[in-house]
PDB file of C-alpha atoms in Angstrom:
ATOM      1  CA  MET A   1      77.924 -50.014-131.173  1.00  0.00           C
ATOM      2  CA  GLU A   2      76.059 -52.532-133.297  1.00  0.00           C
ATOM      3  CA  ASN A   3      73.103 -52.462-130.907  1.00  0.00           C
ATOM      4  CA  SER A   4      72.233 -48.840-131.737  1.00  0.00           C
ATOM      5  CA  GLU A   5      72.130 -49.596-135.452  1.00  0.00           C
ATOM      6  CA  LYS A   6      69.510 -52.300-134.855  1.00  0.00           C
ATOM      7  CA  MET A   7      67.208 -49.974-132.915  1.00  0.00           C
ATOM      8  CA  THR A   8      63.981 -48.819-134.543  1.00  0.00           C
ATOM      9  CA  ARG A   9      63.174 -45.130-134.850  1.00  0.00           C
ATOM     10  CA  VAL A  10      60.717 -45.359-131.949  1.00  0.00           C
ATOM     11  CA  GLN A  11      63.307 -47.135-129.781  1.00  0.00           C
ATOM     12  CA  LYS A  12      65.860 -44.417-130.573  1.00  0.00           C
ATOM     13  CA  MET A  13      63.351 -41.685-129.717  1.00  0.00           C
ATOM     14  CA  THR A  14      62.409 -43.424-126.460  1.00  0.00           C
ATOM     15  CA  PHE A  15      66.038 -43.995-125.508  1.00  0.00           C
ATOM     16  CA  SER A  16      66.863 -40.376-126.383  1.00  0.00           C
ATOM     17  CA  ALA A  17      64.045 -39.125-124.150  1.00  0.00           C
ATOM     18  CA  MET A  18      65.267 -41.309-121.284  1.00  0.00           C
ATOM     19  CA  VAL A  19      68.854 -40.036-121.643  1.00  0.00           C
ATOM     20  CA  MET A  20      67.607 -36.438-121.792  1.00  0.00           C
ATOM     21  CA  ALA A  21      65.558 -36.998-118.641  1.00  0.00           C
ATOM     22  CA  LEU A  22      68.574 -38.585-116.950  1.00  0.00           C
ATOM     23  CA  TYR A  23      70.733 -35.584-117.903  1.00  0.00           C
ATOM     24  CA  ILE A  24      68.183 -33.173-116.451  1.00  0.00           C
ATOM     25  CA  VAL A  25      67.711 -35.200-113.238  1.00  0.00           C
ATOM     26  CA  ILE A  26      71.469 -35.542-112.705  1.00  0.00           C
ATOM     27  CA  LEU A  27      71.904 -31.815-113.241  1.00  0.00           C
ATOM     28  CA  TYR A  28      69.034 -31.054-110.870  1.00  0.00           C
ATOM     29  CA  CYS A  29      70.580 -33.254-108.171  1.00  0.00           C
ATOM     30  CA  THR A  30      74.024 -31.724-108.651  1.00  0.00           C
ATOM     31  CA  GLN A  31      73.077 -28.115-109.383  1.00  0.00           C
ATOM     32  CA  SER A  32      74.784 -26.837-106.230  1.00  0.00           C
ATOM     33  CA  PHE A  33      78.166 -27.458-107.894  1.00  0.00           C
ATOM     34  CA  SER A  34      77.129 -27.529-111.582  1.00  0.00           C
ATOM     35  CA  PHE A  35      76.874 -23.755-112.058  1.00  0.00           C
ATOM     36  CA  GLY A  36      79.179 -20.832-111.412  1.00  0.00           C
ATOM     37  CA  ALA A  37      82.884 -20.252-111.953  1.00  0.00           C
ATOM     38  CA  TYR A  38      83.856 -23.871-111.168  1.00  0.00           C
ATOM     39  CA  GLN A  39      81.305 -26.149-112.784  1.00  0.00           C
ATOM     40  CA  ILE A  40      81.644 -29.805-111.924  1.00  0.00           C
ATOM     41  CA  ARG A  41      78.811 -30.768-114.217  1.00  0.00           C
ATOM     42  CA  ILE A  42      78.518 -34.531-113.818  1.00  0.00           C
ATOM     43  CA  ALA A  43      75.643 -34.587-116.338  1.00  0.00           C
ATOM     44  CA  THR A  44      78.101 -33.733-119.128  1.00  0.00           C
ATOM     45  CA  SER A  45      79.679 -37.154-118.677  1.00  0.00           C
ATOM     46  CA  LEU A  46      76.602 -38.441-120.525  1.00  0.00           C
ATOM     47  CA  TYR A  47      77.995 -36.898-123.739  1.00  0.00           C
ATOM     48  CA  ALA A  48      80.186 -39.999-123.813  1.00  0.00           C
ATOM     49  CA  LEU A  49      77.068 -42.076-124.571  1.00  0.00           C
ATOM     50  CA  SER A  50      77.122 -40.682-128.114  1.00  0.00           C
ATOM     51  CA  TYR A  51      80.169 -42.921-128.645  1.00  0.00           C
ATOM     52  CA  LEU A  52      77.872 -45.923-128.317  1.00  0.00           C
ATOM     53  CA  PHE A  53      74.714 -44.230-129.591  1.00  0.00           C
ATOM     54  CA  PRO A  54      75.574 -41.593-132.229  1.00  0.00           C
ATOM     55  CA  PHE A  55      71.918 -40.598-132.595  1.00  0.00           C
ATOM     56  CA  LEU A  56      72.175 -38.948-129.139  1.00  0.00           C
ATOM     57  CA  VAL A  57      74.103 -35.903-130.437  1.00  0.00           C
ATOM     58  CA  PHE A  58      71.039 -33.674-130.882  1.00  0.00           C
ATOM     59  CA  PRO A  59      69.137 -34.988-127.810  1.00  0.00           C
ATOM     60  CA  LEU A  60      72.143 -34.325-125.559  1.00  0.00           C
ATOM     61  CA  GLY A  61      72.380 -30.754-126.859  1.00  0.00           C
ATOM     62  CA  LEU A  62      68.651 -30.375-126.266  1.00  0.00           C
ATOM     63  CA  ALA A  63      69.013 -31.769-122.737  1.00  0.00           C
ATOM     64  CA  ASN A  64      71.637 -29.112-122.018  1.00  0.00           C
ATOM     65  CA  PHE A  65      69.315 -26.434-123.450  1.00  0.00           C
ATOM     66  CA  ILE A  66      66.408 -27.553-121.261  1.00  0.00           C
ATOM     67  CA  SER A  67      68.618 -27.832-118.177  1.00  0.00           C
ATOM     68  CA  ASN A  68      69.957 -24.327-118.663  1.00  0.00           C
ATOM     69  CA  MET A  69      66.400 -23.086-119.197  1.00  0.00           C
ATOM     70  CA  LEU A  70      65.263 -24.681-115.928  1.00  0.00           C
ATOM     71  CA  PHE A  71      68.316 -24.128-113.722  1.00  0.00           C
ATOM     72  CA  GLY A  72      70.683 -21.705-115.478  1.00  0.00           C
ATOM     73  CA  GLY A  73      70.742 -18.049-114.616  1.00  0.00           C
ATOM     74  CA  PHE A  74      71.778 -16.403-117.859  1.00  0.00           C
ATOM     75  CA  GLY A  75      68.698 -16.798-120.038  1.00  0.00           C
ATOM     76  CA  ILE A  76      68.772 -17.353-123.767  1.00  0.00           C
ATOM     77  CA  ALA A  77      72.572 -17.015-123.997  1.00  0.00           C
ATOM     78  CA  ASP A  78      72.996 -19.868-121.514  1.00  0.00           C
ATOM     79  CA  MET A  79      70.357 -21.990-123.257  1.00  0.00           C
ATOM     80  CA  ALA A  80      71.712 -21.423-126.771  1.00  0.00           C
ATOM     81  CA  GLY A  81      75.328 -21.706-125.637  1.00  0.00           C
ATOM     82  CA  GLY A  82      74.629 -24.956-123.795  1.00  0.00           C
ATOM     83  CA  PHE A  83      72.797 -26.355-126.814  1.00  0.00           C
ATOM     84  CA  ILE A  84      75.702 -25.568-129.150  1.00  0.00           C
ATOM     85  CA  VAL A  85      78.319 -26.826-126.686  1.00  0.00           C
ATOM     86  CA  GLY A  86      76.306 -30.030-126.142  1.00  0.00           C
ATOM     87  CA  ILE A  87      76.019 -30.771-129.853  1.00  0.00           C
ATOM     88  CA  LEU A  88      79.686 -29.988-130.528  1.00  0.00           C
ATOM     89  CA  THR A  89      80.871 -32.114-127.611  1.00  0.00           C
ATOM     90  CA  ALA A  90      78.699 -35.126-128.437  1.00  0.00           C
ATOM     91  CA  GLY A  91      79.535 -34.707-132.144  1.00  0.00           C
ATOM     92  CA  CYS A  92      83.260 -34.817-131.403  1.00  0.00           C
ATOM     93  CA  VAL A  93      82.749 -37.971-129.356  1.00  0.00           C
ATOM     94  CA  VAL A  94      81.057 -39.559-132.398  1.00  0.00           C
ATOM     95  CA  PHE A  95      83.969 -38.383-134.562  1.00  0.00           C
ATOM     96  CA  ILE A  96      86.407 -40.169-132.221  1.00  0.00           C
ATOM     97  CA  ARG A  97      84.389 -43.346-132.716  1.00  0.00           C
ATOM     98  CA  LYS A  98      84.274 -42.968-136.518  1.00  0.00           C
ATOM     99  CA  MET A  99      88.033 -42.421-136.654  1.00  0.00           C
ATOM    100  CA  ARG A 100      88.459 -45.555-134.508  1.00  0.00           C
ATOM    101  CA  TRP A 101      90.640 -43.651-132.078  1.00  0.00           C
ATOM    102  CA  ASN A 102      91.178 -44.892-128.552  1.00  0.00           C
ATOM    103  CA  ARG A 103      88.009 -44.379-126.504  1.00  0.00           C
ATOM    104  CA  VAL A 104      90.060 -42.711-123.763  1.00  0.00           C
ATOM    105  CA  LEU A 105      90.123 -39.696-126.096  1.00  0.00           C
ATOM    106  CA  ILE A 106      86.401 -39.246-125.338  1.00  0.00           C
ATOM    107  CA  ALA A 107      87.615 -37.293-122.317  1.00  0.00           C
ATOM    108  CA  VAL A 108      89.168 -34.566-124.490  1.00  0.00           C
ATOM    109  CA  PRO A 109      86.004 -33.017-125.988  1.00  0.00           C
ATOM    110  CA  ILE A 110      84.103 -33.448-122.709  1.00  0.00           C
ATOM    111  CA  LEU A 111      86.889 -31.529-120.975  1.00  0.00           C
ATOM    112  CA  LEU A 112      87.736 -28.858-123.540  1.00  0.00           C
ATOM    113  CA  ILE A 113      84.573 -27.968-125.463  1.00  0.00           C
ATOM    114  CA  PRO A 114      82.459 -27.041-122.424  1.00  0.00           C
ATOM    115  CA  GLY A 115      85.537 -25.472-120.803  1.00  0.00           C
ATOM    116  CA  PHE A 116      86.407 -23.177-123.688  1.00  0.00           C
ATOM    117  CA  GLY A 117      82.916 -22.859-125.167  1.00  0.00           C
ATOM    118  CA  VAL A 118      80.926 -21.924-122.075  1.00  0.00           C
ATOM    119  CA  ALA A 119      83.701 -19.534-121.038  1.00  0.00           C
ATOM    120  CA  THR A 120      82.996 -17.436-124.146  1.00  0.00           C
ATOM    121  CA  TYR A 121      79.772 -16.097-122.651  1.00  0.00           C
ATOM    122  CA  LEU A 122      80.070 -16.949-118.959  1.00  0.00           C
ATOM    123  CA  SER A 123      83.212 -14.802-118.604  1.00  0.00           C
ATOM    124  CA  TYR A 124      81.137 -11.839-119.770  1.00  0.00           C
ATOM    125  CA  PHE A 125      78.222 -12.518-117.401  1.00  0.00           C
ATOM    126  CA  LEU A 126      80.461 -13.151-114.389  1.00  0.00           C
ATOM    127  CA  SER A 127      82.886 -10.314-115.255  1.00  0.00           C
ATOM    128  CA  MET A 128      85.874 -12.662-115.287  1.00  0.00           C
ATOM    129  CA  PRO A 129      88.726 -12.665-117.794  1.00  0.00           C
ATOM    130  CA  TYR A 130      88.164 -15.347-120.455  1.00  0.00           C
ATOM    131  CA  PRO A 131      91.437 -17.282-119.785  1.00  0.00           C
ATOM    132  CA  LEU A 132      90.653 -17.534-116.072  1.00  0.00           C
ATOM    133  CA  MET A 133      87.052 -18.552-116.743  1.00  0.00           C
ATOM    134  CA  ALA A 134      88.142 -21.196-119.279  1.00  0.00           C
ATOM    135  CA  LEU A 135      90.715 -22.564-116.839  1.00  0.00           C
ATOM    136  CA  ASN A 136      88.111 -22.774-114.054  1.00  0.00           C
ATOM    137  CA  LEU A 137      85.606 -24.541-116.320  1.00  0.00           C
ATOM    138  CA  CYS A 138      88.202 -26.982-117.649  1.00  0.00           C
ATOM    139  CA  ILE A 139      89.212 -27.855-114.085  1.00  0.00           C
ATOM    140  CA  GLY A 140      85.561 -28.517-113.306  1.00  0.00           C
ATOM    141  CA  GLN A 141      85.221 -30.766-116.362  1.00  0.00           C
ATOM    142  CA  VAL A 142      88.050 -33.119-115.343  1.00  0.00           C
ATOM    143  CA  ILE A 143      85.766 -35.352-113.257  1.00  0.00           C
ATOM    144  CA  PRO A 144      82.913 -35.534-115.836  1.00  0.00           C
ATOM    145  CA  SER A 145      85.389 -36.340-118.629  1.00  0.00           C
ATOM    146  CA  ILE A 146      86.863 -39.246-116.646  1.00  0.00           C
ATOM    147  CA  VAL A 147      83.396 -40.468-115.655  1.00  0.00           C
ATOM    148  CA  GLY A 148      82.376 -40.393-119.341  1.00  0.00           C
ATOM    149  CA  VAL A 149      85.241 -42.679-120.348  1.00  0.00           C
ATOM    150  CA  ILE A 150      84.488 -45.046-117.461  1.00  0.00           C
ATOM    151  CA  LEU A 151      80.804 -45.070-118.448  1.00  0.00           C
ATOM    152  CA  VAL A 152      81.552 -46.120-122.030  1.00  0.00           C
ATOM    153  CA  LYS A 153      84.096 -48.759-121.026  1.00  0.00           C
ATOM    154  CA  THR A 154      81.704 -50.195-118.430  1.00  0.00           C
ATOM    155  CA  LEU A 155      78.767 -50.353-120.829  1.00  0.00           C
ATOM    156  CA  GLU A 156      80.910 -52.020-123.485  1.00  0.00           C
ATOM    157  CA  ARG A 157      82.076 -54.606-120.950  1.00  0.00           C
ATOM    158  CA  ILE A 158      78.477 -55.294-119.873  1.00  0.00           C
ATOM    159  CA  TRP A 159      77.344 -55.729-123.492  1.00  0.00           C
ATOM    160  CA  LYS A 160      80.230 -58.043-124.307  1.00  0.00           C
ATOM    161  CA  ARG A 161      79.302 -60.240-121.350  1.00  0.00           C
ATOM    162  CA  SER A 162      75.647 -60.110-122.337  1.00  0.00           C
ATOM    163  CA  VAL A 163      76.370 -61.075-125.953  1.00  0.00           C
ATOM    164  CA  HIS A 164      78.718 -63.853-124.817  1.00  0.00           C
ATOM    165  CA  HIS A 165      76.129 -65.096-122.305  1.00  0.00           C
ATOM    166  CA  ASP A 166      73.323 -65.010-124.924  1.00  0.00           C
ATOM    167  CA  SER A 167      75.393 -66.934-127.478  1.00  0.00           C
ATOM    168  CA  ALA A 168      76.137 -69.629-124.863  1.00  0.00           C
ATOM    169  CA  ASP A 169      72.422 -70.349-124.392  1.00  0.00           C
TER     170      ASP A 169
END
């Protein structure tokens, strides 16, 4: 969005810190169903924000890293895996924006990258076959992927009204 390109470096850093904190708080509040074989990780819907704010790719990966450090149970593999999955997911969302594809496609990386990516190590730790683990994780990501699309569409609608309202003054 044009608004993110007008932000100063300090504003981007501040906004990034706020989004990271929001990710961690959401995950803390939803941790009872954010970990395990079926992960309905509502916090991953925030990856969609990188569509509007491409500079959030690294901070969102870092937020996943910190969350897995604080709440995850599989140590460095969970932290590193979450970091990589976060960056890849948010990066793919930015790619969708750059290609000017329909924003509904934001749901695809939020659904598939955590589903297939996290399954690569979680299947080992939970002694589950990879295909079953990936299926379980993808099922859990359906809600966050839909919420991510709704989040972006809602924010765009709010900004359009705000810009229209400001220009009328």
